[in-house]
Coordinates of C-alpha atoms in Angstrom, one line a residue:
M988 CA 0.0 0.0 0.0
N989 CA 2.8 2.4 0.7
S990 CA 4.7 1.8 -2.5
Q991 CA 2.0 3.2 -4.8
P992 CA 2.0 6.8 -3.6
A993 CA 5.8 6.9 -3.7
A994 CA 5.7 5.6 -7.3
A995 CA 3.1 8.1 -8.2
Q996 CA 5.2 11.0 -6.9
A997 CA 8.4 9.9 -8.7
P998 CA 9.6 12.5 -11.1
V999 CA 9.2 11.8 -14.8
S1000 CA 11.7 13.1 -17.3
D1001 CA 10.6 14.9 -20.5
A1002 CA 12.2 12.0 -22.4
V1003 CA 9.7 9.6 -20.8
R1004 CA 6.8 11.9 -21.6
W1005 CA 7.9 12.4 -25.2
M1006 CA 8.2 8.6 -25.6
Q1007 CA 4.5 8.4 -25.0
I1008 CA 3.9 10.7 -27.9
V1009 CA 6.3 8.7 -30.1
V1010 CA 4.5 5.5 -29.3
G1011 CA 1.2 7.1 -30.0
I1012 CA 2.4 8.3 -33.4
V1013 CA 3.6 4.8 -34.2
C1014 CA 0.1 3.4 -33.4
M1015 CA -1.6 6.1 -35.5
V1016 CA 0.6 5.5 -38.5
A1017 CA -0.1 1.7 -38.3
A1018 CA -3.9 2.4 -38.1
A1019 CA -4.1 5.1 -40.8
N1020 CA -4.0 2.8 -43.9
I1021 CA -7.5 1.6 -43.4
Q1022 CA -8.7 5.1 -44.3
Y1023 CA -6.0 6.5 -46.5
A1024 CA -4.9 3.4 -48.5
W1025 CA -8.5 2.2 -49.1
T1026 CA -8.7 3.9 -52.5
L1027 CA -5.9 1.7 -53.8
F1028 CA -7.9 -1.5 -53.2
V1029 CA -11.3 -0.3 -54.7
P1030 CA -10.4 -0.9 -58.4
E1031 CA -8.9 -4.3 -57.7
I1032 CA -11.9 -5.4 -55.7
Q1033 CA -14.2 -4.2 -58.4
A1034 CA -12.2 -6.0 -61.1
T1035 CA -12.2 -9.3 -59.1
H1036 CA -15.8 -9.5 -58.0
G1037 CA -17.6 -7.2 -60.5
W1038 CA -19.4 -5.3 -57.7
T1039 CA -20.3 -1.7 -58.4
R1040 CA -18.0 1.0 -57.1
A1041 CA -20.8 2.5 -55.1
S1042 CA -21.5 -0.7 -53.3
I1043 CA -17.8 -1.2 -52.6
Q1044 CA -17.5 2.4 -51.3
T1045 CA -20.4 1.7 -48.9
A1046 CA -17.8 -0.3 -46.9
F1047 CA -15.7 2.9 -46.5
T1048 CA -18.8 4.8 -45.3
I1049 CA -19.5 2.1 -42.7
F1050 CA -15.9 2.4 -41.5
V1051 CA -16.2 6.2 -41.1
V1052 CA -19.5 6.0 -39.3
V1053 CA -18.5 3.3 -36.9
Q1054 CA -15.1 4.9 -36.2
T1055 CA -16.8 8.2 -35.5
W1056 CA -20.0 7.4 -33.6
L1057 CA -18.5 4.8 -31.3
T1058 CA -15.9 7.2 -30.0
P1059 CA -17.9 8.1 -26.8
I1060 CA -18.2 4.4 -25.9
E1061 CA -14.5 3.9 -26.5
G1062 CA -13.9 7.0 -24.4
Y1063 CA -15.7 5.4 -21.5
F1064 CA -13.4 2.3 -21.7
I1065 CA -10.3 4.5 -22.1
D1066 CA -11.1 6.4 -18.9
K1067 CA -11.9 3.1 -17.1
Y1068 CA -9.1 0.8 -18.3
G1069 CA -6.4 3.0 -19.5
P1070 CA -4.6 3.3 -22.9
R1071 CA -2.7 -0.1 -22.9
V1072 CA -5.8 -2.3 -22.9
I1073 CA -7.8 -0.2 -25.4
V1074 CA -5.0 0.3 -27.9
G1075 CA -4.1 -3.4 -27.7
A1076 CA -7.8 -4.2 -28.5
G1077 CA -7.7 -1.7 -31.2
G1078 CA -4.7 -3.3 -32.8
F1079 CA -6.3 -6.7 -32.8
F1080 CA -9.5 -5.4 -34.5
T1081 CA -7.5 -3.3 -36.9
G1082 CA -5.5 -6.3 -38.1
L1083 CA -8.6 -8.6 -38.0
S1084 CA -10.5 -6.2 -40.3
W1085 CA -7.9 -6.5 -43.1
V1086 CA -7.7 -10.2 -42.7
I1087 CA -11.5 -10.4 -43.1
D1088 CA -11.3 -8.2 -46.2
S1089 CA -8.7 -10.5 -47.7
Y1090 CA -11.2 -13.4 -47.6
A1091 CA -14.3 -11.3 -48.3
G1092 CA -16.2 -13.1 -51.1
S1093 CA -19.4 -11.1 -50.6
L1094 CA -20.3 -7.5 -49.9
S1095 CA -21.7 -8.3 -46.5
M1096 CA -18.4 -9.8 -45.4
L1097 CA -16.6 -6.7 -46.7
Y1098 CA -19.0 -4.6 -44.7
V1099 CA -18.3 -6.6 -41.6
G1100 CA -14.6 -6.1 -42.0
S1101 CA -15.1 -2.4 -42.4
A1102 CA -17.2 -2.2 -39.2
I1103 CA -14.6 -4.1 -37.3
G1104 CA -11.9 -1.8 -38.7
G1105 CA -13.9 1.2 -37.5
I1106 CA -14.0 -0.2 -34.0
G1107 CA -10.2 -0.9 -34.1
V1108 CA -9.1 2.5 -35.6
G1109 CA -11.5 4.3 -33.3
C1110 CA -9.9 2.6 -30.2
V1111 CA -6.4 3.5 -31.4
Y1112 CA -7.2 7.1 -32.5
A1113 CA -9.3 8.1 -29.5
T1114 CA -6.8 6.6 -27.0
C1115 CA -3.7 8.1 -28.4
V1116 CA -5.2 11.5 -28.6
N1117 CA -6.5 11.2 -25.1
N1118 CA -3.1 10.1 -23.8
A1119 CA -1.4 13.1 -25.5
L1120 CA -3.9 15.4 -23.8
K1121 CA -3.0 14.0 -20.4
W1122 CA 0.8 13.9 -20.7
F1123 CA 1.3 17.4 -22.0
P1124 CA -1.1 20.0 -20.5
E1125 CA 1.5 22.7 -21.0
K1126 CA 2.1 21.7 -24.7
R1127 CA -1.3 20.2 -25.3
G1128 CA -1.9 21.6 -28.8
L1129 CA 1.5 20.4 -30.1
A1130 CA 1.3 17.0 -28.4
V1131 CA -2.2 16.3 -29.8
G1132 CA -1.2 17.8 -33.2
L1133 CA 1.8 15.5 -33.5
T1134 CA -0.3 12.5 -32.6
A1135 CA -3.2 13.3 -34.9
G1136 CA -0.6 14.2 -37.6
G1137 CA 0.7 10.7 -37.5
Y1138 CA -2.8 9.6 -38.6
G1139 CA -3.1 12.3 -41.2
A1140 CA 0.2 11.9 -42.9
G1141 CA 1.6 8.6 -41.7
S1142 CA 0.1 6.6 -44.5
A1143 CA 2.6 8.4 -46.9
L1144 CA 5.2 5.9 -45.6
T1145 CA 3.2 2.9 -46.7
I1146 CA 1.2 3.9 -49.8
L1147 CA 4.0 2.9 -52.2
P1148 CA 4.7 -0.5 -50.6
I1149 CA 1.0 -1.3 -50.5
S1150 CA 0.5 -0.2 -54.1
A1151 CA 3.5 -2.3 -55.2
M1152 CA 2.3 -5.4 -53.3
I1153 CA -1.2 -5.1 -54.8
H1154 CA 0.3 -5.2 -58.3
S1155 CA 2.8 -8.0 -57.5
S1156 CA 0.8 -10.3 -55.2
G1157 CA -2.9 -9.2 -55.5
Y1158 CA -5.1 -7.2 -53.2
Q1159 CA -6.1 -10.2 -51.1
A1160 CA -2.5 -11.0 -50.1
T1161 CA -1.8 -7.3 -49.4
F1162 CA -4.9 -7.1 -47.2
F1163 CA -3.8 -10.2 -45.3
W1164 CA -0.1 -9.5 -44.7
F1165 CA -0.4 -5.8 -44.1
G1166 CA -3.3 -6.5 -41.7
L1167 CA -1.2 -8.9 -39.7
L1168 CA 1.8 -6.5 -39.7
Q1169 CA -0.1 -3.3 -38.8
G1170 CA -2.1 -5.1 -36.1
A1171 CA 1.1 -6.6 -34.6
I1172 CA 2.8 -3.2 -34.5
I1173 CA -0.1 -1.6 -32.7
I1174 CA -0.4 -4.4 -30.1
A1175 CA 3.4 -4.3 -29.5
A1176 CA 3.4 -0.5 -29.1
A1177 CA 0.4 -0.6 -26.7
F1178 CA 2.6 -2.3 -24.0
F1179 CA 4.5 1.0 -23.7
L1180 CA 1.5 3.2 -23.2
R1181 CA 0.4 4.4 -19.7
M1182 CA -1.5 7.2 -18.1
P1183 CA 0.3 9.9 -16.1
Q1184 CA -0.3 10.7 -12.5
K1185 CA -1.0 14.4 -11.6
E1186 CA 2.6 14.7 -10.2
H1187 CA 4.0 13.8 -13.6
V1188 CA 2.7 16.9 -15.5
K1189 CA 2.5 20.6 -15.1
A1190 CA -0.2 23.0 -16.3
S1191 CA 0.2 25.6 -19.0
T1192 CA 1.1 29.2 -18.0
K1193 CA -0.1 30.6 -21.4
V1194 CA -3.5 28.9 -21.9
A1195 CA -6.3 29.0 -19.3
Q1196 CA -7.0 25.4 -18.1
T1197 CA -9.5 24.2 -15.5
R1198 CA -8.4 22.5 -12.3
R1199 CA -11.7 20.7 -12.1
D1200 CA -12.5 17.4 -13.8
Y1201 CA -16.0 17.5 -15.3
T1202 CA -18.0 14.4 -15.8
L1203 CA -19.5 13.8 -19.2
G1204 CA -23.0 14.7 -17.8
E1205 CA -21.7 18.0 -16.4
A1206 CA -19.8 18.9 -19.6
I1207 CA -22.7 18.4 -22.0
R1208 CA -24.9 20.6 -19.7
T1209 CA -22.6 23.6 -20.3
P1210 CA -23.4 26.0 -23.2
V1211 CA -19.7 26.2 -24.1
F1212 CA -19.7 22.5 -25.0
W1213 CA -22.4 23.0 -27.6
V1214 CA -20.8 26.1 -29.0
M1215 CA -17.7 24.1 -29.6
W1216 CA -19.8 21.3 -31.1
A1217 CA -21.5 23.6 -33.6
M1218 CA -18.1 25.2 -34.5
F1219 CA -16.6 21.7 -35.0
I1220 CA -19.4 20.9 -37.5
G1221 CA -19.0 24.2 -39.3
T1222 CA -15.3 23.8 -39.9
V1223 CA -15.0 20.1 -40.5
T1224 CA -17.7 20.0 -43.2
G1225 CA -15.7 22.0 -45.7
G1226 CA -12.7 19.8 -45.3
L1227 CA -14.7 16.6 -45.6
M1228 CA -16.4 18.0 -48.6
A1229 CA -13.0 18.6 -50.2
V1230 CA -11.8 15.1 -49.3
A1231 CA -14.9 13.4 -50.7
Q1232 CA -15.4 15.6 -53.8
L1233 CA -12.0 17.0 -54.8
G1234 CA -11.8 14.7 -57.8
V1235 CA -15.3 15.6 -59.0
I1236 CA -14.6 19.3 -58.4
A1237 CA -11.3 19.0 -60.3
H1238 CA -13.2 17.4 -63.2
D1239 CA -15.9 20.0 -63.3
L1240 CA -13.4 22.8 -63.2
G1241 CA -11.6 21.3 -66.1
V1242 CA -8.2 20.8 -64.4
K1243 CA -8.3 17.1 -63.5
E1244 CA -5.8 16.0 -66.1
A1245 CA -4.1 19.3 -66.7
P1246 CA -0.3 19.1 -66.1
V1247 CA 1.3 21.1 -63.3
S1248 CA 5.1 21.5 -62.9
V1249 CA 6.7 22.3 -59.5
L1250 CA 10.4 22.1 -58.8
G1251 CA 10.9 20.1 -61.9
I1252 CA 8.2 17.6 -61.1
T1253 CA 5.3 17.4 -63.6
M1254 CA 2.1 15.6 -62.7
A1255 CA -1.6 15.9 -63.5
A1256 CA -3.3 18.5 -61.3
L1257 CA -5.5 16.1 -59.3
P1258 CA -3.0 13.5 -58.2
F1259 CA -0.5 16.3 -57.5
A1260 CA -3.1 18.1 -55.4
L1261 CA -4.0 14.8 -53.5
M1262 CA -0.3 14.2 -52.7
L1263 CA 0.2 17.8 -51.5
D1264 CA -3.0 17.9 -49.6
R1265 CA -2.0 14.8 -47.6
V1266 CA 1.2 16.5 -46.6
M1267 CA -0.5 19.8 -45.7
N1268 CA -3.1 17.9 -43.7
G1269 CA -0.4 16.3 -41.6
I1270 CA 1.6 19.5 -41.1
S1271 CA -1.5 21.4 -40.1
R1272 CA -2.2 19.5 -36.9
P1273 CA 1.1 20.0 -35.0
L1274 CA 1.7 23.5 -36.6
F1275 CA -1.5 25.1 -35.4
G1276 CA -1.4 23.1 -32.2
F1277 CA 2.0 24.6 -31.4
I1278 CA 0.7 28.0 -32.3
S1279 CA -2.3 27.6 -30.0
D1280 CA -0.1 26.7 -27.1
H1281 CA 1.4 30.2 -27.4
I1282 CA -1.3 32.6 -28.6
G1283 CA -4.4 30.7 -27.3
R1284 CA -6.9 28.3 -28.8
E1285 CA -9.5 30.9 -29.8
A1286 CA -7.1 33.2 -31.6
T1287 CA -5.6 30.2 -33.5
M1288 CA -9.1 29.0 -34.4
F1289 CA -9.9 32.5 -35.9
V1290 CA -6.7 32.5 -38.0
A1291 CA -7.1 28.9 -39.2
F1292 CA -10.9 29.0 -39.9
T1293 CA -10.6 32.3 -41.7
L1294 CA -7.7 30.9 -43.8
E1295 CA -9.8 27.9 -44.7
G1296 CA -12.9 29.9 -45.6
L1297 CA -10.9 32.3 -47.8
G1298 CA -9.1 29.4 -49.5
I1299 CA -12.4 27.8 -50.4
I1300 CA -13.7 31.1 -51.8
M1301 CA -10.6 31.6 -53.9
L1302 CA -10.8 27.9 -55.0
S1303 CA -14.2 28.6 -56.5
K1304 CA -13.0 31.7 -58.3
F1305 CA -9.5 30.7 -59.4
G1306 CA -9.7 26.9 -59.4
H1307 CA -10.0 26.7 -63.2
D1308 CA -6.2 27.4 -63.3
P1309 CA -4.3 24.2 -62.6
M1310 CA -1.6 25.8 -60.6
M1311 CA -4.1 27.8 -58.5
F1312 CA -6.1 24.6 -58.0
L1313 CA -3.0 23.0 -56.6
I1314 CA -2.1 25.9 -54.3
L1315 CA -5.6 26.6 -53.1
S1316 CA -6.5 23.0 -52.3
G1317 CA -3.3 22.8 -50.3
M1318 CA -4.2 25.9 -48.5
V1319 CA -7.7 24.5 -47.6
F1320 CA -6.2 21.3 -46.3
L1321 CA -3.5 23.2 -44.3
A1322 CA -6.2 25.2 -42.6
W1323 CA -8.5 22.2 -42.1
G1324 CA -6.4 19.5 -40.4
E1325 CA -5.9 21.6 -37.3
V1326 CA -9.5 21.0 -36.2
Y1327 CA -8.4 17.6 -34.7
S1328 CA -5.8 19.2 -32.5
L1329 CA -7.5 22.5 -31.6
F1330 CA -10.9 21.1 -30.5
S1331 CA -9.5 18.2 -28.5
A1332 CA -7.0 20.5 -26.7
T1333 CA -9.7 23.1 -26.0
S1334 CA -12.0 20.3 -24.7
A1335 CA -9.4 19.2 -22.2
D1336 CA -8.5 22.8 -21.2
T1337 CA -12.2 23.4 -20.5
F1338 CA -13.4 20.2 -18.8
G1339 CA -10.2 18.6 -17.4
T1340 CA -8.6 15.3 -18.3
K1341 CA -10.0 12.7 -16.0
H1342 CA -13.0 12.1 -18.3
A1343 CA -11.4 13.5 -21.4
G1344 CA -12.0 10.3 -23.4
K1345 CA -15.8 10.3 -23.0
I1346 CA -16.2 14.1 -23.3
Y1347 CA -14.1 14.5 -26.4
G1348 CA -15.7 11.3 -27.8
V1349 CA -19.1 13.0 -27.8
L1350 CA -17.6 16.3 -29.2
Y1351 CA -15.9 14.2 -31.9
C1352 CA -19.3 13.0 -33.1
A1353 CA -19.6 16.4 -34.7
K1354 CA -17.5 14.9 -37.5
G1355 CA -20.1 12.2 -37.9
V1356 CA -22.8 14.9 -38.3
A1357 CA -20.6 16.8 -40.8
A1358 CA -20.1 13.6 -42.8
L1359 CA -23.9 13.3 -43.2
L1360 CA -23.9 16.8 -44.6
V1361 CA -21.4 16.0 -47.3
P1362 CA -23.8 14.3 -49.7
L1363 CA -26.0 17.4 -49.6
G1364 CA -23.2 19.1 -51.5
N1365 CA -24.0 17.0 -54.5
L1366 CA -27.7 17.8 -54.3
L1367 CA -26.9 21.5 -54.0
M1368 CA -24.5 21.3 -57.0
E1369 CA -27.2 19.5 -59.1
A1370 CA -29.8 22.1 -58.1
T1371 CA -27.6 25.1 -58.9
G1372 CA -25.5 23.6 -61.7
T1373 CA -22.2 24.8 -60.2
W1374 CA -19.8 23.9 -57.4
A1375 CA -19.4 27.6 -56.6
T1376 CA -22.6 27.6 -54.6
V1377 CA -21.4 24.6 -52.5
L1378 CA -18.0 26.2 -51.9
Y1379 CA -19.6 29.5 -50.9
V1380 CA -21.8 27.7 -48.4
T1381 CA -19.0 25.8 -46.8
A1382 CA -16.8 28.9 -46.8
T1383 CA -19.6 30.8 -45.0
M1384 CA -19.7 28.0 -42.3
D1385 CA -15.9 28.4 -41.8
L1386 CA -16.0 32.2 -41.6
T1387 CA -18.9 32.0 -39.2
A1388 CA -17.0 29.6 -37.0
A1389 CA -14.0 31.9 -37.1
A1390 CA -16.0 34.9 -35.9
C1391 CA -17.6 32.7 -33.2
A1392 CA -14.1 31.8 -31.9
L1393 CA -13.4 35.4 -30.9
L1394 CA -16.9 36.8 -30.4
V1395 CA -18.6 33.9 -28.7
L1396 CA -16.3 31.1 -27.6
K1397 CA -13.5 33.3 -26.1
P1398 CA -15.7 35.4 -23.7
M1399 CA -17.6 32.2 -22.7
L1400 CA -14.4 30.4 -21.9
A1401 CA -13.1 33.4 -19.9
R1402 CA -16.3 33.4 -17.8
H1403 CA -16.1 29.6 -17.5
H1404 CA -12.5 29.6 -16.2
A1405 CA -13.1 32.6 -13.9
R1406 CA -16.0 31.0 -12.2
N1407 CA -14.2 27.7 -11.8
E1408 CA -11.3 29.5 -10.2
E1409 CA -13.6 31.3 -7.8
L1410 CA -15.3 28.1 -6.8
A1411 CA -11.9 26.4 -6.4
R1412 CA -10.7 29.3 -4.2
R1413 CA -13.8 29.1 -2.0
E1414 CA -13.5 25.3 -1.8
E1415 CA -9.8 25.6 -0.7
Q1416 CA -10.8 28.1 2.0
G1417 CA -13.5 25.8 3.3
D1418 CA -16.4 28.1 2.3
I1419 CA -18.1 25.3 0.4
A1420 CA -17.7 21.6 0.7
R1421 CA -17.8 20.8 -3.0
A1422 CA -17.8 23.2 -5.9
V1423 CA -20.4 22.7 -8.6
P1424 CA -19.2 23.2 -12.2
V1425 CA -20.6 26.2 -13.9
G1426 CA -23.1 25.6 -16.6
A1427 CA -24.7 22.5 -15.1
A1428 CA -28.4 22.4 -15.6
T1429 CA -29.1 21.7 -12.0
G1430 CA -27.7 23.0 -8.7
T1431 CA -25.9 19.7 -7.9
A1432 CA -23.1 17.9 -9.7
N1433 CA -22.8 14.3 -10.5
G1434 CA -20.6 12.3 -8.2

């Protein structure tokens, strides 16, 4: 009984803390291919089985929906059992999904594999982000950004090997062996993950952070939670629209096959843009996360969301030029990827880290809502006959969220933290037995 407190109070070096981030990035890179390498398998699956492309892509939709909407449940298990168990389970399901895909002789079996993959990747993604939040409160934006960046850009390391193996050995063998490899890497890395004790970390001196750990019920009863949720939807919709429809937009703008030359490299505009966008998406998360650690989350949100909105507007006006299409799509992705570092960091700053898995899990469901809005872009385009209308709508959502960051979210968070500090001060002085988090719907807090 006496050894546990001593161990909890033992100092932890920065090298130990950064090792948790490195391990998290390794897990994210190994899990990313289910999403980012999927497009390489679709033509091969279609040629082998003769299924329609739309029915094959339904598997991808199932993956995204499961990966997103189960995050609150996974967050509950993260907070209860810790990162090692959940990431280990995530590695098992991630590998299993690709093994199932390798044997899938029917669409239903392919869909089962995708659902299992959604569970596995959700466990890995949510846990690694949650762990980064807890280990680096003073560099929360950077730590989460690096971790999420591993998922956004990590697949660049394996796209070429996967593509080569598909052509040399077939897609089934590629699914099978890469599934086993990636699952094994995640499971092995999971053994090095652990949660910090409070004595292991220090709070930020530049960003306001609560000293109180909200429960999920308390958090979702605060107005600030729903403001962040609405802003998340507004900003992530444009990026998802670009991810899902960039090829169609490039075709309609007449630049899909147009050659573009940069630094002696000449490629068609669309594949060049897809490659650049993946890099920008990965850079965005640690870059804006780092900036937010120094100038604040709300100011960084304003800059990034404004940049994304302006990029989308200019894409609609100047995207007919192949070079401008390349530059502006990169600008959009650079300003979009940061949502996954800024909102997770702001959530932990606002509601504490004890229940961060569950709270950010519910906030992350905003991505699922945004994904349901993406198909409406096609309907709007068909109704108006131009992508300009769609792009202007998404840009308006981005610019509205940017304005809200400074005009709504910032003053709300200032009041939120001020009241929490006052309650904490009174509690320390013995004026009240237990402080009630501000914004709860009732006068009592959950236990």
